[in-house]
């Protein structure tokens, strides 16, 4: 019974994490438009633009992974092993996402990002806790790896068509 509730609970935690990362990104974008360093707005520095772009890409990637997991969770014909692997994957992805996005936000805010004047310090500590809640990331990574290895065992040898055979190696080269 408890296992049946873990999946939806983890999806919920991951979606909440994505929302918190959206907030951190919004705050970051606004802050870099108003904060100046070395005579320029932070938004003019290419590395800060990279932070914003990376955060957007990572949030959207995580959202799609979580939505796929939620969709599979709702399907009655879903493969339970695959579903467990996807739930484990989103748990790791969400924790890593929050750590990276909020860390970039704190960097953009400077010392203010660590103060209670913004929600960033709270979001960072929540993100750090996500790495441990419901089991450490390493346990979930192992679940994903075991699922992938089980899939590979079922199709063992199917990828050999992609390799160059000894006969092909010894043949004269074909030029077009």
PDB file of C-alpha atoms in Angstrom:
ATOM      1  CA  UNK A   1       0.000   0.000   0.000  1.00  0.00           C
ATOM      2  CA  UNK A   2       2.747   2.466   0.926  1.00  0.00           C
ATOM      3  CA  UNK A   3       4.579   1.832  -2.370  1.00  0.00           C
ATOM      4  CA  UNK A   4       1.433   2.701  -4.339  1.00  0.00           C
ATOM      5  CA  UNK A   5       1.398   6.183  -2.773  1.00  0.00           C
ATOM      6  CA  UNK A   6       5.111   6.908  -3.252  1.00  0.00           C
ATOM      7  CA  UNK A   7       4.822   7.496  -7.004  1.00  0.00           C
ATOM      8  CA  UNK A   8       2.137  10.195  -6.868  1.00  0.00           C
ATOM      9  CA  UNK A   9       3.841  11.764  -3.860  1.00  0.00           C
ATOM     10  CA  UNK A  10       7.145  11.977  -5.678  1.00  0.00           C
ATOM     11  CA  UNK A  11       5.491  13.451  -8.750  1.00  0.00           C
ATOM     12  CA  UNK A  12       3.897  16.057  -6.473  1.00  0.00           C
ATOM     13  CA  UNK A  13       7.257  16.911  -4.859  1.00  0.00           C
ATOM     14  CA  UNK A  14       8.901  17.196  -8.252  1.00  0.00           C
ATOM     15  CA  UNK A  15       6.221  19.504  -9.649  1.00  0.00           C
ATOM     16  CA  UNK A  16       6.474  21.681  -6.545  1.00  0.00           C
ATOM     17  CA  UNK A  17      10.245  21.786  -7.059  1.00  0.00           C
ATOM     18  CA  UNK A  18       9.764  22.875 -10.663  1.00  0.00           C
ATOM     19  CA  UNK A  19       7.479  25.684  -9.482  1.00  0.00           C
ATOM     20  CA  UNK A  20      10.086  26.791  -6.959  1.00  0.00           C
ATOM     21  CA  UNK A  21      12.720  26.787  -9.688  1.00  0.00           C
ATOM     22  CA  UNK A  22      10.443  28.904 -11.884  1.00  0.00           C
ATOM     23  CA  UNK A  23      10.227  31.418  -9.036  1.00  0.00           C
ATOM     24  CA  UNK A  24      14.018  31.408  -8.605  1.00  0.00           C
ATOM     25  CA  UNK A  25      14.486  31.985 -12.333  1.00  0.00           C
ATOM     26  CA  UNK A  26      11.954  34.841 -12.395  1.00  0.00           C
ATOM     27  CA  UNK A  27      13.670  36.499  -9.440  1.00  0.00           C
ATOM     28  CA  UNK A  28      17.063  36.033 -11.069  1.00  0.00           C
ATOM     29  CA  UNK A  29      15.984  37.557 -14.375  1.00  0.00           C
ATOM     30  CA  UNK A  30      14.521  40.600 -12.627  1.00  0.00           C
ATOM     31  CA  UNK A  31      17.543  40.999 -10.361  1.00  0.00           C
ATOM     32  CA  UNK A  32      20.143  40.892 -13.130  1.00  0.00           C
ATOM     33  CA  UNK A  33      18.238  43.591 -15.006  1.00  0.00           C
ATOM     34  CA  UNK A  34      18.617  45.976 -12.057  1.00  0.00           C
ATOM     35  CA  UNK A  35      21.900  44.981 -10.378  1.00  0.00           C
ATOM     36  CA  UNK A  36      25.122  46.557 -11.637  1.00  0.00           C
ATOM     37  CA  UNK A  37      28.717  45.407 -11.312  1.00  0.00           C
ATOM     38  CA  UNK A  38      31.824  46.866 -12.924  1.00  0.00           C
ATOM     39  CA  UNK A  39      29.717  49.628 -14.466  1.00  0.00           C
ATOM     40  CA  UNK A  40      27.357  47.261 -16.312  1.00  0.00           C
ATOM     41  CA  UNK A  41      24.093  45.514 -15.580  1.00  0.00           C
ATOM     42  CA  UNK A  42      24.574  41.858 -14.705  1.00  0.00           C
ATOM     43  CA  UNK A  43      22.221  40.998 -17.563  1.00  0.00           C
ATOM     44  CA  UNK A  44      24.861  42.248 -19.993  1.00  0.00           C
ATOM     45  CA  UNK A  45      27.423  39.634 -18.926  1.00  0.00           C
ATOM     46  CA  UNK A  46      27.423  36.552 -21.125  1.00  0.00           C
ATOM     47  CA  UNK A  47      27.959  34.153 -18.230  1.00  0.00           C
ATOM     48  CA  UNK A  48      24.873  35.514 -16.482  1.00  0.00           C
ATOM     49  CA  UNK A  49      22.888  35.116 -19.702  1.00  0.00           C
ATOM     50  CA  UNK A  50      24.168  31.530 -19.826  1.00  0.00           C
ATOM     51  CA  UNK A  51      22.912  30.955 -16.246  1.00  0.00           C
ATOM     52  CA  UNK A  52      19.446  32.128 -17.239  1.00  0.00           C
ATOM     53  CA  UNK A  53      19.393  30.057 -20.421  1.00  0.00           C
ATOM     54  CA  UNK A  54      20.686  26.928 -18.655  1.00  0.00           C
ATOM     55  CA  UNK A  55      18.072  27.334 -15.936  1.00  0.00           C
ATOM     56  CA  UNK A  56      15.260  27.673 -18.494  1.00  0.00           C
ATOM     57  CA  UNK A  57      16.426  24.613 -20.416  1.00  0.00           C
ATOM     58  CA  UNK A  58      16.839  22.485 -17.298  1.00  0.00           C
ATOM     59  CA  UNK A  59      13.447  23.491 -15.882  1.00  0.00           C
ATOM     60  CA  UNK A  60      11.696  22.640 -19.136  1.00  0.00           C
ATOM     61  CA  UNK A  61      13.531  19.313 -19.445  1.00  0.00           C
ATOM     62  CA  UNK A  62      12.623  18.349 -15.887  1.00  0.00           C
ATOM     63  CA  UNK A  63       9.012  19.400 -16.415  1.00  0.00           C
ATOM     64  CA  UNK A  64       8.689  17.159 -19.463  1.00  0.00           C
ATOM     65  CA  UNK A  65      10.221  14.211 -17.618  1.00  0.00           C
ATOM     66  CA  UNK A  66       7.873  14.701 -14.672  1.00  0.00           C
ATOM     67  CA  UNK A  67       4.833  15.099 -16.930  1.00  0.00           C
ATOM     68  CA  UNK A  68       5.740  11.886 -18.752  1.00  0.00           C
ATOM     69  CA  UNK A  69       6.015  10.093 -15.414  1.00  0.00           C
ATOM     70  CA  UNK A  70       2.644  11.477 -14.291  1.00  0.00           C
ATOM     71  CA  UNK A  71       1.094  10.384 -17.593  1.00  0.00           C
ATOM     72  CA  UNK A  72       2.503   6.877 -17.157  1.00  0.00           C
ATOM     73  CA  UNK A  73       1.289   6.796 -13.564  1.00  0.00           C
ATOM     74  CA  UNK A  74      -2.254   7.447 -14.795  1.00  0.00           C
ATOM     75  CA  UNK A  75      -2.106   4.736 -17.466  1.00  0.00           C
ATOM     76  CA  UNK A  76      -3.650   1.425 -16.506  1.00  0.00           C
ATOM     77  CA  UNK A  77      -1.394  -0.503 -18.898  1.00  0.00           C
ATOM     78  CA  UNK A  78       1.889   1.062 -17.725  1.00  0.00           C
ATOM     79  CA  UNK A  79       4.850  -1.242 -17.171  1.00  0.00           C
ATOM     80  CA  UNK A  80       5.411  -1.175 -13.377  1.00  0.00           C
ATOM     81  CA  UNK A  81       9.192  -1.616 -13.698  1.00  0.00           C
ATOM     82  CA  UNK A  82       9.474   1.230 -16.179  1.00  0.00           C
ATOM     83  CA  UNK A  83       7.236   3.421 -14.050  1.00  0.00           C
ATOM     84  CA  UNK A  84       9.425   2.793 -10.976  1.00  0.00           C
ATOM     85  CA  UNK A  85      12.501   3.735 -12.997  1.00  0.00           C
ATOM     86  CA  UNK A  86      10.883   6.941 -14.245  1.00  0.00           C
ATOM     87  CA  UNK A  87       9.735   7.910 -10.745  1.00  0.00           C
ATOM     88  CA  UNK A  88      13.269   7.285  -9.453  1.00  0.00           C
ATOM     89  CA  UNK A  89      14.669   9.368 -12.314  1.00  0.00           C
ATOM     90  CA  UNK A  90      12.479  12.392 -11.648  1.00  0.00           C
ATOM     91  CA  UNK A  91      13.391  12.331  -7.974  1.00  0.00           C
ATOM     92  CA  UNK A  92      17.082  12.676  -8.890  1.00  0.00           C
ATOM     93  CA  UNK A  93      16.465  15.185 -11.682  1.00  0.00           C
ATOM     94  CA  UNK A  94      14.297  17.443  -9.512  1.00  0.00           C
ATOM     95  CA  UNK A  95      16.803  17.565  -6.666  1.00  0.00           C
ATOM     96  CA  UNK A  96      19.666  18.353  -9.025  1.00  0.00           C
ATOM     97  CA  UNK A  97      17.553  20.933 -10.820  1.00  0.00           C
ATOM     98  CA  UNK A  98      16.720  22.802  -7.651  1.00  0.00           C
ATOM     99  CA  UNK A  99      20.324  22.806  -6.485  1.00  0.00           C
ATOM    100  CA  UNK A 100      21.613  24.217  -9.775  1.00  0.00           C
ATOM    101  CA  UNK A 101      18.893  26.765 -10.508  1.00  0.00           C
ATOM    102  CA  UNK A 102      18.781  28.178  -6.991  1.00  0.00           C
ATOM    103  CA  UNK A 103      22.578  28.231  -6.750  1.00  0.00           C
ATOM    104  CA  UNK A 104      22.684  30.381  -9.892  1.00  0.00           C
ATOM    105  CA  UNK A 105      20.001  32.643  -8.457  1.00  0.00           C
ATOM    106  CA  UNK A 106      21.939  33.113  -5.223  1.00  0.00           C
ATOM    107  CA  UNK A 107      25.047  33.887  -7.263  1.00  0.00           C
ATOM    108  CA  UNK A 108      23.142  36.591  -9.169  1.00  0.00           C
ATOM    109  CA  UNK A 109      21.764  38.081  -5.948  1.00  0.00           C
ATOM    110  CA  UNK A 110      25.057  37.958  -4.078  1.00  0.00           C
ATOM    111  CA  UNK A 111      24.856  38.164  -0.282  1.00  0.00           C
ATOM    112  CA  UNK A 112      21.208  39.224  -0.531  1.00  0.00           C
ATOM    113  CA  UNK A 113      20.428  35.756  -1.859  1.00  0.00           C
ATOM    114  CA  UNK A 114      21.515  34.254   1.446  1.00  0.00           C
ATOM    115  CA  UNK A 115      19.444  36.610   3.548  1.00  0.00           C
ATOM    116  CA  UNK A 116      15.831  36.166   4.643  1.00  0.00           C
ATOM    117  CA  UNK A 117      14.973  39.071   2.304  1.00  0.00           C
ATOM    118  CA  UNK A 118      14.484  36.562  -0.522  1.00  0.00           C
ATOM    119  CA  UNK A 119      13.152  32.984  -0.524  1.00  0.00           C
ATOM    120  CA  UNK A 120      16.366  31.722  -2.136  1.00  0.00           C
ATOM    121  CA  UNK A 121      18.153  30.485   0.997  1.00  0.00           C
ATOM    122  CA  UNK A 122      15.054  28.497   1.958  1.00  0.00           C
ATOM    123  CA  UNK A 123      14.719  27.109  -1.562  1.00  0.00           C
ATOM    124  CA  UNK A 124      18.377  26.101  -1.599  1.00  0.00           C
ATOM    125  CA  UNK A 125      18.109  24.217   1.691  1.00  0.00           C
ATOM    126  CA  UNK A 126      14.889  22.546   0.528  1.00  0.00           C
ATOM    127  CA  UNK A 127      16.675  21.519  -2.665  1.00  0.00           C
ATOM    128  CA  UNK A 128      19.555  20.082  -0.677  1.00  0.00           C
ATOM    129  CA  UNK A 129      17.102  18.104   1.451  1.00  0.00           C
ATOM    130  CA  UNK A 130      15.528  16.680  -1.722  1.00  0.00           C
ATOM    131  CA  UNK A 131      18.778  14.839  -2.407  1.00  0.00           C
ATOM    132  CA  UNK A 132      18.134  12.809   0.760  1.00  0.00           C
ATOM    133  CA  UNK A 133      14.368  12.604   1.151  1.00  0.00           C
ATOM    134  CA  UNK A 134      12.739   9.338   0.028  1.00  0.00           C
ATOM    135  CA  UNK A 135      16.223   7.846  -0.134  1.00  0.00           C
ATOM    136  CA  UNK A 136      19.468   9.343  -1.370  1.00  0.00           C
ATOM    137  CA  UNK A 137      20.010  10.036  -5.060  1.00  0.00           C
ATOM    138  CA  UNK A 138      22.409   7.109  -5.325  1.00  0.00           C
ATOM    139  CA  UNK A 139      19.624   4.647  -4.480  1.00  0.00           C
ATOM    140  CA  UNK A 140      17.414   6.082  -7.208  1.00  0.00           C
ATOM    141  CA  UNK A 141      20.266   6.146  -9.710  1.00  0.00           C
ATOM    142  CA  UNK A 142      20.814   2.458  -8.997  1.00  0.00           C
ATOM    143  CA  UNK A 143      17.120   1.790  -9.693  1.00  0.00           C
ATOM    144  CA  UNK A 144      17.350   3.533 -13.052  1.00  0.00           C
ATOM    145  CA  UNK A 145      20.544   1.677 -13.951  1.00  0.00           C
ATOM    146  CA  UNK A 146      19.060  -1.698 -12.994  1.00  0.00           C
ATOM    147  CA  UNK A 147      16.040  -1.032 -15.171  1.00  0.00           C
ATOM    148  CA  UNK A 148      18.219  -0.091 -18.145  1.00  0.00           C
ATOM    149  CA  UNK A 149      20.404  -3.166 -17.652  1.00  0.00           C
ATOM    150  CA  UNK A 150      17.322  -5.413 -17.481  1.00  0.00           C
ATOM    151  CA  UNK A 151      16.095  -3.919 -20.758  1.00  0.00           C
ATOM    152  CA  UNK A 152      19.514  -4.483 -22.323  1.00  0.00           C
ATOM    153  CA  UNK A 153      19.545  -8.128 -21.188  1.00  0.00           C
ATOM    154  CA  UNK A 154      16.266  -8.701 -23.042  1.00  0.00           C
ATOM    155  CA  UNK A 155      17.658  -7.366 -26.311  1.00  0.00           C
ATOM    156  CA  UNK A 156      21.244  -8.578 -25.884  1.00  0.00           C
ATOM    157  CA  UNK A 157      22.969  -8.737 -29.248  1.00  0.00           C
ATOM    158  CA  UNK A 158      20.418  -6.552 -31.038  1.00  0.00           C
ATOM    159  CA  UNK A 159      22.895  -3.681 -31.260  1.00  0.00           C
ATOM    160  CA  UNK A 160      25.562  -5.747 -33.033  1.00  0.00           C
ATOM    161  CA  UNK A 161      24.278  -4.569 -36.418  1.00  0.00           C
ATOM    162  CA  UNK A 162      25.793  -1.186 -35.607  1.00  0.00           C
ATOM    163  CA  UNK A 163      29.335  -2.559 -35.275  1.00  0.00           C
ATOM    164  CA  UNK A 164      31.857  -3.036 -38.048  1.00  0.00           C
ATOM    165  CA  UNK A 165      32.521  -6.723 -38.665  1.00  0.00           C
ATOM    166  CA  UNK A 166      36.010  -8.173 -39.203  1.00  0.00           C
ATOM    167  CA  UNK A 167      35.047  -8.913 -42.818  1.00  0.00           C
ATOM    168  CA  UNK A 168      34.130  -5.291 -43.405  1.00  0.00           C
ATOM    169  CA  UNK A 169      37.407  -4.183 -41.821  1.00  0.00           C
ATOM    170  CA  UNK A 170      39.507  -6.374 -44.143  1.00  0.00           C
ATOM    171  CA  UNK A 171      37.614  -5.400 -47.310  1.00  0.00           C
ATOM    172  CA  UNK A 172      38.975  -2.772 -49.634  1.00  0.00           C
ATOM    173  CA  UNK A 173      37.561   0.699 -48.973  1.00  0.00           C
ATOM    174  CA  UNK A 174      34.626   1.759 -51.100  1.00  0.00           C
ATOM    175  CA  UNK A 175      34.854   5.313 -52.352  1.00  0.00           C
ATOM    176  CA  UNK A 176      31.962   7.075 -53.982  1.00  0.00           C
TER     177      UNK A 176
END
